[in-house]
Amino acid sequence: MEFDRQLRDSLGQNLARRVRVALRVTWAGLLYERLGMAFWPLFSLVVFALGLAMLGVQDVLPLWGLWLSAVLFGLTGLWALIHGLRHLRLPGTAEAMARVDADLPGRPLQALSDTPLIGAGDAASETLWAAHRRRMAERLRGVHAIAPRLRLSSADPLALRFVALTTLAMGLLFGSFERAGTLSDLGEGGMAIASGPIWEGWVRSPAYAGKPTLYLGDLDPAFEVPKGSDVTLRFYGEDGALTLRETVSGDEDTRLHDFIIRQAGEIEIDGPTGRLWDVALQPDQPPMAELIGPMTRAPSGEARQEFRLSDDFGVTRAELTITRDPETVEKRYGFILPPEPREAITLPVMLPQTGDRTEIEGLIAENLAEHPFAGLPVRLSLTAWDAAGQASTAALGENILPTRRFFDPLAAAIVDQRRELLWNRENAARTAQVLRAVSVNPTEMFDEMTTYFRLRETIGQIEGREGRLTDEQLDTIADNLWDIALELEDGQLKEALARLHRAQERLSQAMRDGATPEEIERLMQELREATRDYMQQLAEQQGDDGDGTDMPDQGQDQGQQITQDQLQQLMDRIQELMEQGRMAEAQQLMDMLAEMLENMRVTKGEGQGGPGQQGMQGLQDMLRDQQQLNDDTFSDLQQQFGENGQQGQPEGQPGDGETGEGENGQQQPGEGQSGQSLSERQQALRDELQRQLGNIPGGQRGSDDSVGGALERADRAMEEAEDALREGDLNGALGRQAEAMEALREGMRRLGEQQAQNQQDQEGQQGEAGGQPGNDAARRDPLGRKPGEAGRFGSDDELYEGEDVYRRAEELLDEIRRRSGEQQRQAEERDYLNRLLDQF
């Protein structure tokens, strides 16, 4: 009390209260230290015994072992209590004050409790003493309680306290408090527990549920678990003392103590320590499957179908089934016969290997262009399964199974006959006759005679089989027909396209492997060269020499145009993304480039007016119409054979080149949608060619290798085709129409070369008129463009093109880098050059 009064007098009410609180808390910490040092053996013994009891050690000990353990723990506990009481020494206030004071500078509490021994009554001494007390009181503003310092390492060198705590932790994790409660009875009940009967049980949820294993003894009388959970029971004691009854597995043999929960029901352990549980199944909805949009076709003929899958626990597998839909097939030509049975197509859906599978959206892609179902109506069925084995409701759809498109008429005819042969092998005789008819003029229809010989050999294989074709023979013939159609369709493009695909695949592999910038540069150059070669071959095959490319959309008549410059910019962007490490974006642009190149056809650039351009457009339209007429003639040739495969028609019926009316006014063979016969349509095309000759420069004159010579051959072939159609000779008409189309293509090529030559002559004349003959290259800007009108630089011309375009671009970039590094140049110029480098 005297010390408290001195504190209030010296420090004030608030500071004195803070000092008292710090002293009391510190004293409590000292008491905790003394109790810990005195009673840690008793505490460790109690914790160790509790952990063993929760683990159920008492359940496996015999009765004498249980009593022996109880006596041993009792004696040890009594010794620990006596030891703690003997060594316990309660802390005093002075000890708490000394610990707090030792943590403050100058021990201010001790200084405030001191009294001066000399100088009483001396004013100077008392003033000095008062100043000293004020300084000590000021230091007490940082007073705080001192935490206890319980250090038992010296008293417990064997770390027995940690052994006890570890045992308790194991009991909390893997044991239960109910087991510890069995220690309450050490009489007859204790003997029964020690000797049995006792049981243990666990419930393990399936892995897909992501739930922990449950101890059956800790569960409530009613609980729910996922379907497929595994139950494991263990009985101890006399045989037959405990019995199991369960209705959750559906098994009749209830003696099994390991079973799977397949349905809701009860689990009962009958006996002295038995229990009853009511088990319910956690809701597990079946997965859902959905087809997104119709099936689409990739440029290579690959079938693509988008889908969406979902499940509350996750989808484990899914598959798309494709079956033929013969009811919707038009019953004509070879499809009049019933189809042969064929197995459905089953495509497994690729699911993500890692990550969440509760919501999946993806794309099924498979090239089925050669399958017998290709090009025919099919039914789609998408089904998904979860880990519990539940199947989704099938997502259904209907579509035409995509196949590769063939623009060459002979290749398309071969593929059509292949499809009919695979529909029913009884069409073999009819297929052989049609193939012989369409290949009657090999020199006009085939660029390579080896392809013709392969076709004749295949026809011989079809005709030479006595009786029904075997499955192996049918597959071999189908493969041969497909290969022949590809050779006819691709022509000289095949090698260029294969090189382009190899370049694309190597670049895609480099993206995945993390290639170096030097390797990326080399592969991009290879892709540029392959693209340039492919476009050149495509232009030569299509009879055009244009500077633009047209890529028709899937199923559209009109396409979008893209210039070679834009293709170059796209490849530059791919290289830039790869060098920046943005491989996903680069791969996306690579896929876009591949699709563009697959769909590409070369056309003349628009905006070039004049008679030459108008004549080129007219020839393109005429070639398209002649192609359509050729397809219609071939369709009538197929229909001419009829169901019995006999060539010709009965007397008195209209010829294939004339129109006729059926009993119900239906359109007869040889009649177009406009009501014109094939011969009339051929005559109209010939008249249109005569009219177009006046709009085409050089169209009415010249030798055989000129525009006029090629168009004259086209006119003669059309006239012969018209005569053949009027006489009903469809075989002869097909050959003459093929000659007309080839002559039209040749005329278009000649006309393109003529326009290009005229343009070069005009540019040379303009250079000479400007006073700089033969020095056109000197008047171009660094990007290879000509100066515009009125002396201005910059025009609407495309950027510099040619074989040296990449070398020239690299030289310009190196020059910009060199100039940007010259410090003597003005800051504004260097900033401009740096902006150019950032952009390119």
XYZ file of N, CA, C and O in Angstrom, residues 559-645:
348
model
N -17.158 -14.862 -102.020
C -16.073 -14.969 -101.060
C -15.468 -13.626 -100.745
O -15.822 -12.606 -101.302
N -14.547 -13.648 -99.783
C -13.821 -12.453 -99.408
C -12.477 -12.479 -100.114
O -11.918 -13.534 -100.364
N -11.965 -11.317 -100.440
C -10.704 -11.229 -101.164
C -9.602 -10.798 -100.216
O -9.804 -10.000 -99.309
N -8.446 -11.384 -100.434
C -7.274 -11.017 -99.655
C -6.091 -10.973 -100.603
O -5.956 -11.820 -101.487
N -5.282 -9.965 -100.447
C -4.145 -9.797 -101.330
C -2.940 -10.559 -100.793
O -2.903 -10.976 -99.626
N -1.943 -10.718 -101.657
C -0.705 -11.377 -101.236
C -0.019 -10.565 -100.147
O 0.630 -11.124 -99.258
N -0.183 -9.253 -100.220
C 0.370 -8.388 -99.178
C -0.221 -8.720 -97.812
O 0.481 -8.764 -96.795
N -1.534 -8.948 -97.793
C -2.189 -9.242 -96.521
C -1.767 -10.603 -95.990
O -1.617 -10.777 -94.777
N -1.543 -11.565 -96.891
C -1.000 -12.850 -96.444
C 0.385 -12.669 -95.840
O 0.730 -13.272 -94.824
N 1.190 -11.812 -96.464
C 2.518 -11.552 -95.946
C 2.451 -10.902 -94.564
O 3.210 -11.247 -93.650
N 1.537 -9.954 -94.386
C 1.380 -9.315 -93.081
C 0.951 -10.321 -92.019
O 1.392 -10.255 -90.866
N 0.076 -11.261 -92.406
C -0.361 -12.282 -91.458
C 0.805 -13.153 -91.018
O 0.970 -13.450 -89.823
N 1.667 -13.560 -91.949
C 2.822 -14.377 -91.582
C 3.819 -13.573 -90.747
O 4.446 -14.104 -89.835
N 3.973 -12.300 -91.046
C 4.850 -11.454 -90.229
C 4.320 -11.359 -88.805
O 5.088 -11.369 -87.834
N 3.007 -11.250 -88.677
C 2.404 -11.172 -87.343
C 2.608 -12.482 -86.576
O 2.884 -12.457 -85.374
N 2.527 -13.616 -87.272
C 2.774 -14.905 -86.625
C 4.206 -14.952 -86.096
O 4.460 -15.368 -84.954
N 5.174 -14.521 -86.918
C 6.564 -14.537 -86.480
C 6.776 -13.599 -85.300
O 7.491 -13.934 -84.343
N 6.143 -12.432 -85.327
C 6.297 -11.485 -84.225
C 5.759 -12.066 -82.922
O 6.395 -11.939 -81.860
N 4.602 -12.716 -82.977
C 4.026 -13.320 -81.767
C 4.917 -14.441 -81.238
O 5.087 -14.584 -80.021
N 5.501 -15.228 -82.139
C 6.376 -16.301 -81.690
C 7.635 -15.748 -81.022
O 8.087 -16.270 -80.003
N 8.193 -14.698 -81.587
C 9.385 -14.114 -80.987
C 9.088 -13.499 -79.627
O 9.967 -13.417 -78.773
N 7.844 -13.075 -79.403
C 7.440 -12.517 -78.110
C 7.020 -13.587 -77.117
O 6.679 -13.277 -75.979
N 7.014 -14.868 -77.552
C 6.624 -15.948 -76.664
C 5.136 -16.162 -76.530
O 4.701 -16.953 -75.696
N 4.337 -15.506 -77.355
C 2.865 -15.641 -77.282
C 2.445 -16.754 -78.241
O 1.858 -16.533 -79.296
N 2.774 -18.001 -77.849
C 2.611 -19.139 -78.744
C 1.148 -19.472 -78.993
O 0.780 -19.924 -80.082
N 0.286 -19.284 -77.997
C -1.130 -19.619 -78.192
C -1.753 -18.732 -79.267
O -2.483 -19.211 -80.148
N -1.453 -17.440 -79.223
C -1.999 -16.534 -80.234
C -1.398 -16.838 -81.608
O -2.092 -16.779 -82.630
N -0.095 -17.162 -81.627
C 0.536 -17.498 -82.908
C -0.082 -18.756 -83.516
O -0.317 -18.824 -84.723
N -0.375 -19.759 -82.676
C -0.985 -20.984 -83.194
C -2.382 -20.709 -83.731
O -2.804 -21.297 -84.731
N -3.107 -19.804 -83.086
C -4.451 -19.455 -83.567
C -4.369 -18.813 -84.952
O -5.166 -19.132 -85.850
N -3.409 -17.928 -85.146
C -3.241 -17.323 -86.469
C -2.751 -18.347 -87.486
O -3.123 -18.272 -88.666
N -1.949 -19.324 -87.044
C -1.505 -20.379 -87.949
C -2.689 -21.194 -88.455
O -2.780 -21.538 -89.635
N -3.623 -21.508 -87.547
C -4.820 -22.248 -87.959
C -5.640 -21.430 -88.944
O -6.175 -21.974 -89.929
N -5.731 -20.124 -88.710
C -6.480 -19.265 -89.626
C -5.794 -19.241 -90.994
O -6.463 -19.328 -92.042
N -4.464 -19.149 -91.004
C -3.733 -19.139 -92.276
C -3.931 -20.451 -93.027
O -4.121 -20.456 -94.251
N -3.889 -21.584 -92.319
C -4.071 -22.882 -92.971
C -5.453 -22.979 -93.611
O -5.600 -23.463 -94.742
N -6.473 -22.500 -92.906
C -7.827 -22.558 -93.471
C -7.947 -21.648 -94.684
O -8.593 -21.991 -95.679
N -7.324 -20.477 -94.630
C -7.379 -19.562 -95.765
C -6.712 -20.177 -96.989
O -7.239 -20.110 -98.102
N -5.556 -20.816 -96.793
C -4.855 -21.402 -97.926
C -5.591 -22.601 -98.498
O -5.546 -22.862 -99.699
N -6.281 -23.368 -97.629
C -7.044 -24.513 -98.126
C -8.211 -24.064 -98.994
O -8.585 -24.717 -99.958
N -8.842 -22.929 -98.640
C -10.020 -22.455 -99.360
C -9.677 -21.571 -100.549
O -10.570 -21.108 -101.260
N -8.402 -21.319 -100.766
C -7.997 -20.260 -101.686
C -8.236 -20.633 -103.138
O -8.057 -21.759 -103.544
N -8.660 -19.668 -103.930
C -8.609 -19.767 -105.386
C -8.161 -18.414 -105.916
O -8.534 -17.367 -105.392
N -7.322 -18.416 -106.922
C -6.704 -17.194 -107.430
C -7.607 -16.559 -108.464
O -8.149 -17.228 -109.339
N -7.783 -15.238 -108.370
C -8.595 -14.484 -109.323
C -7.864 -13.229 -109.709
O -6.905 -12.811 -109.076
N -8.321 -12.611 -110.750
C -7.754 -11.326 -111.154
C -8.205 -10.260 -110.189
O -9.327 -10.254 -109.706
N -7.310 -9.322 -109.921
C -7.681 -8.232 -109.041
C -8.717 -7.343 -109.693
O -8.706 -7.094 -110.885
N -9.664 -6.864 -108.863
C -10.728 -6.022 -109.369
C -10.249 -4.586 -109.480
O -9.220 -4.195 -108.985
N -11.054 -3.819 -110.120
C -10.724 -2.412 -110.276
C -9.928 -2.132 -111.518
O -9.539 -1.000 -111.768
N -9.649 -3.170 -112.343
C -8.924 -2.949 -113.585
C -9.940 -2.916 -114.709
O -10.370 -3.933 -115.224
N -10.385 -1.786 -115.053
C -11.426 -1.647 -116.050
C -10.909 -1.894 -117.438
O -9.795 -2.321 -117.672
N -11.746 -1.641 -118.430
C -11.328 -1.801 -119.818
C -11.851 -3.082 -120.408
O -12.352 -3.967 -119.718
N -11.724 -3.233 -121.727
C -12.243 -4.413 -122.421
C -11.600 -5.707 -121.947
O -12.264 -6.732 -121.875
N -10.280 -5.658 -121.654
C -9.621 -6.887 -121.239
C -10.209 -7.446 -119.954
O -10.478 -8.640 -119.836
N -10.441 -6.576 -118.973
C -11.008 -7.035 -117.708
C -12.434 -7.516 -117.893
O -12.844 -8.523 -117.318
N -13.225 -6.807 -118.688
C -14.598 -7.236 -118.936
C -14.627 -8.582 -119.653
O -15.450 -9.454 -119.351
N -13.714 -8.759 -120.614
C -13.653 -10.038 -121.311
C -13.245 -11.167 -120.383
O -13.776 -12.287 -120.477
N -12.302 -10.890 -119.448
C -11.892 -11.911 -118.493
C -13.064 -12.329 -117.615
O -13.294 -13.514 -117.372
N -13.844 -11.353 -117.152
C -14.999 -11.669 -116.313
C -16.029 -12.485 -117.100
O -16.624 -13.431 -116.580
N -16.210 -12.125 -118.377
C -17.162 -12.877 -119.194
C -16.727 -14.313 -119.400
O -17.555 -15.247 -119.360
N -15.437 -14.534 -119.630
C -14.944 -15.905 -119.791
C -15.075 -16.708 -118.493
O -15.374 -17.916 -118.524
N -14.858 -16.059 -117.356
C -15.030 -16.757 -116.078
C -16.476 -17.199 -115.893
O -16.746 -18.340 -115.485
N -17.429 -16.309 -116.204
C -18.838 -16.678 -116.084
C -19.192 -17.806 -117.054
O -19.936 -18.736 -116.703
N -18.656 -17.739 -118.273
C -18.954 -18.763 -119.271
C -18.364 -20.111 -118.850
O -18.998 -21.171 -119.020
N -17.158 -20.097 -118.271
C -16.550 -21.338 -117.811
C -17.380 -21.956 -116.689
O -17.574 -23.178 -116.634
N -17.892 -21.124 -115.802
C -18.738 -21.646 -114.722
C -20.024 -22.258 -115.278
O -20.447 -23.348 -114.869
N -20.654 -21.602 -116.241
C -21.881 -22.141 -116.833
C -21.601 -23.437 -117.595
O -22.404 -24.378 -117.561
N -20.472 -23.491 -118.305
C -20.129 -24.719 -119.032
C -19.866 -25.864 -118.054
O -20.216 -27.018 -118.317
N -19.269 -25.545 -116.893
C -19.040 -26.564 -115.870
C -20.362 -27.116 -115.343
O -20.533 -28.328 -115.165
N -21.321 -26.213 -115.112
C -22.632 -26.652 -114.633
C -23.337 -27.521 -115.679
O -23.952 -28.541 -115.348
N -23.239 -27.126 -116.940
C -23.850 -27.920 -118.001
C -23.181 -29.293 -118.084
O -23.848 -30.313 -118.319
N -21.880 -29.341 -117.884
C -21.172 -30.614 -117.902
C -21.654 -31.515 -116.764
O -21.859 -32.724 -116.955
N -21.873 -30.942 -115.570
C -22.386 -31.733 -114.446
C -23.780 -32.267 -114.747
O -24.098 -33.428 -114.436
N -24.645 -31.438 -115.340
C -25.994 -31.895 -115.673
C -25.959 -32.994 -116.727
O -26.753 -33.948 -116.678
N -25.055 -32.883 -117.683
C -24.925 -33.932 -118.705
C -24.497 -35.248 -118.072
O -25.016 -36.324 -118.414
N -23.572 -35.180 -117.133
C -23.145 -36.394 -116.455
C -24.279 -37.001 -115.636
O -24.439 -38.219 -115.579
N -25.097 -36.151 -114.973
C -26.232 -36.663 -114.211
C -27.209 -37.393 -115.125
O -27.742 -38.457 -114.776
N -27.461 -36.837 -116.322
C -28.356 -37.521 -117.260
C -27.744 -38.831 -117.760
O -28.463 -39.800 -118.025
N -26.415 -38.866 -117.890
C -25.769 -40.100 -118.297
C -25.980 -41.180 -117.241
O -26.233 -42.343 -117.568
N -25.904 -40.815 -115.960
C -26.169 -41.773 -114.894
C -27.606 -42.272 -114.955
O -27.883 -43.460 -114.834
N -28.521 -41.335 -115.158
C -29.924 -41.718 -115.195
C -30.247 -42.571 -116.418
O -31.170 -43.368 -116.402
N -29.458 -42.417 -117.476
C -29.705 -43.165 -118.702
C -29.529 -44.663 -118.484
O -30.213 -45.477 -119.093
N -28.631 -45.044 -117.614
C -28.414 -46.460 -117.382
C -29.596 -47.105 -116.687
O -29.887 -48.276 -116.885
N -30.304 -46.346 -115.827
C -31.479 -46.881 -115.149
C -31.111 -47.925 -114.120
O -29.958 -48.179 -113.812
N -32.119 -48.519 -113.547
C -31.923 -49.488 -112.481
C -31.265 -50.762 -112.983
O -30.553 -51.451 -112.286
N -31.551 -51.164 -114.252
C -30.997 -52.407 -114.755
C -29.608 -52.252 -115.326
O -28.991 -53.216 -115.767
N -29.078 -51.021 -115.372
C -27.707 -50.786 -115.836
C -27.536 -50.935 -117.318
O -26.410 -50.989 -117.799
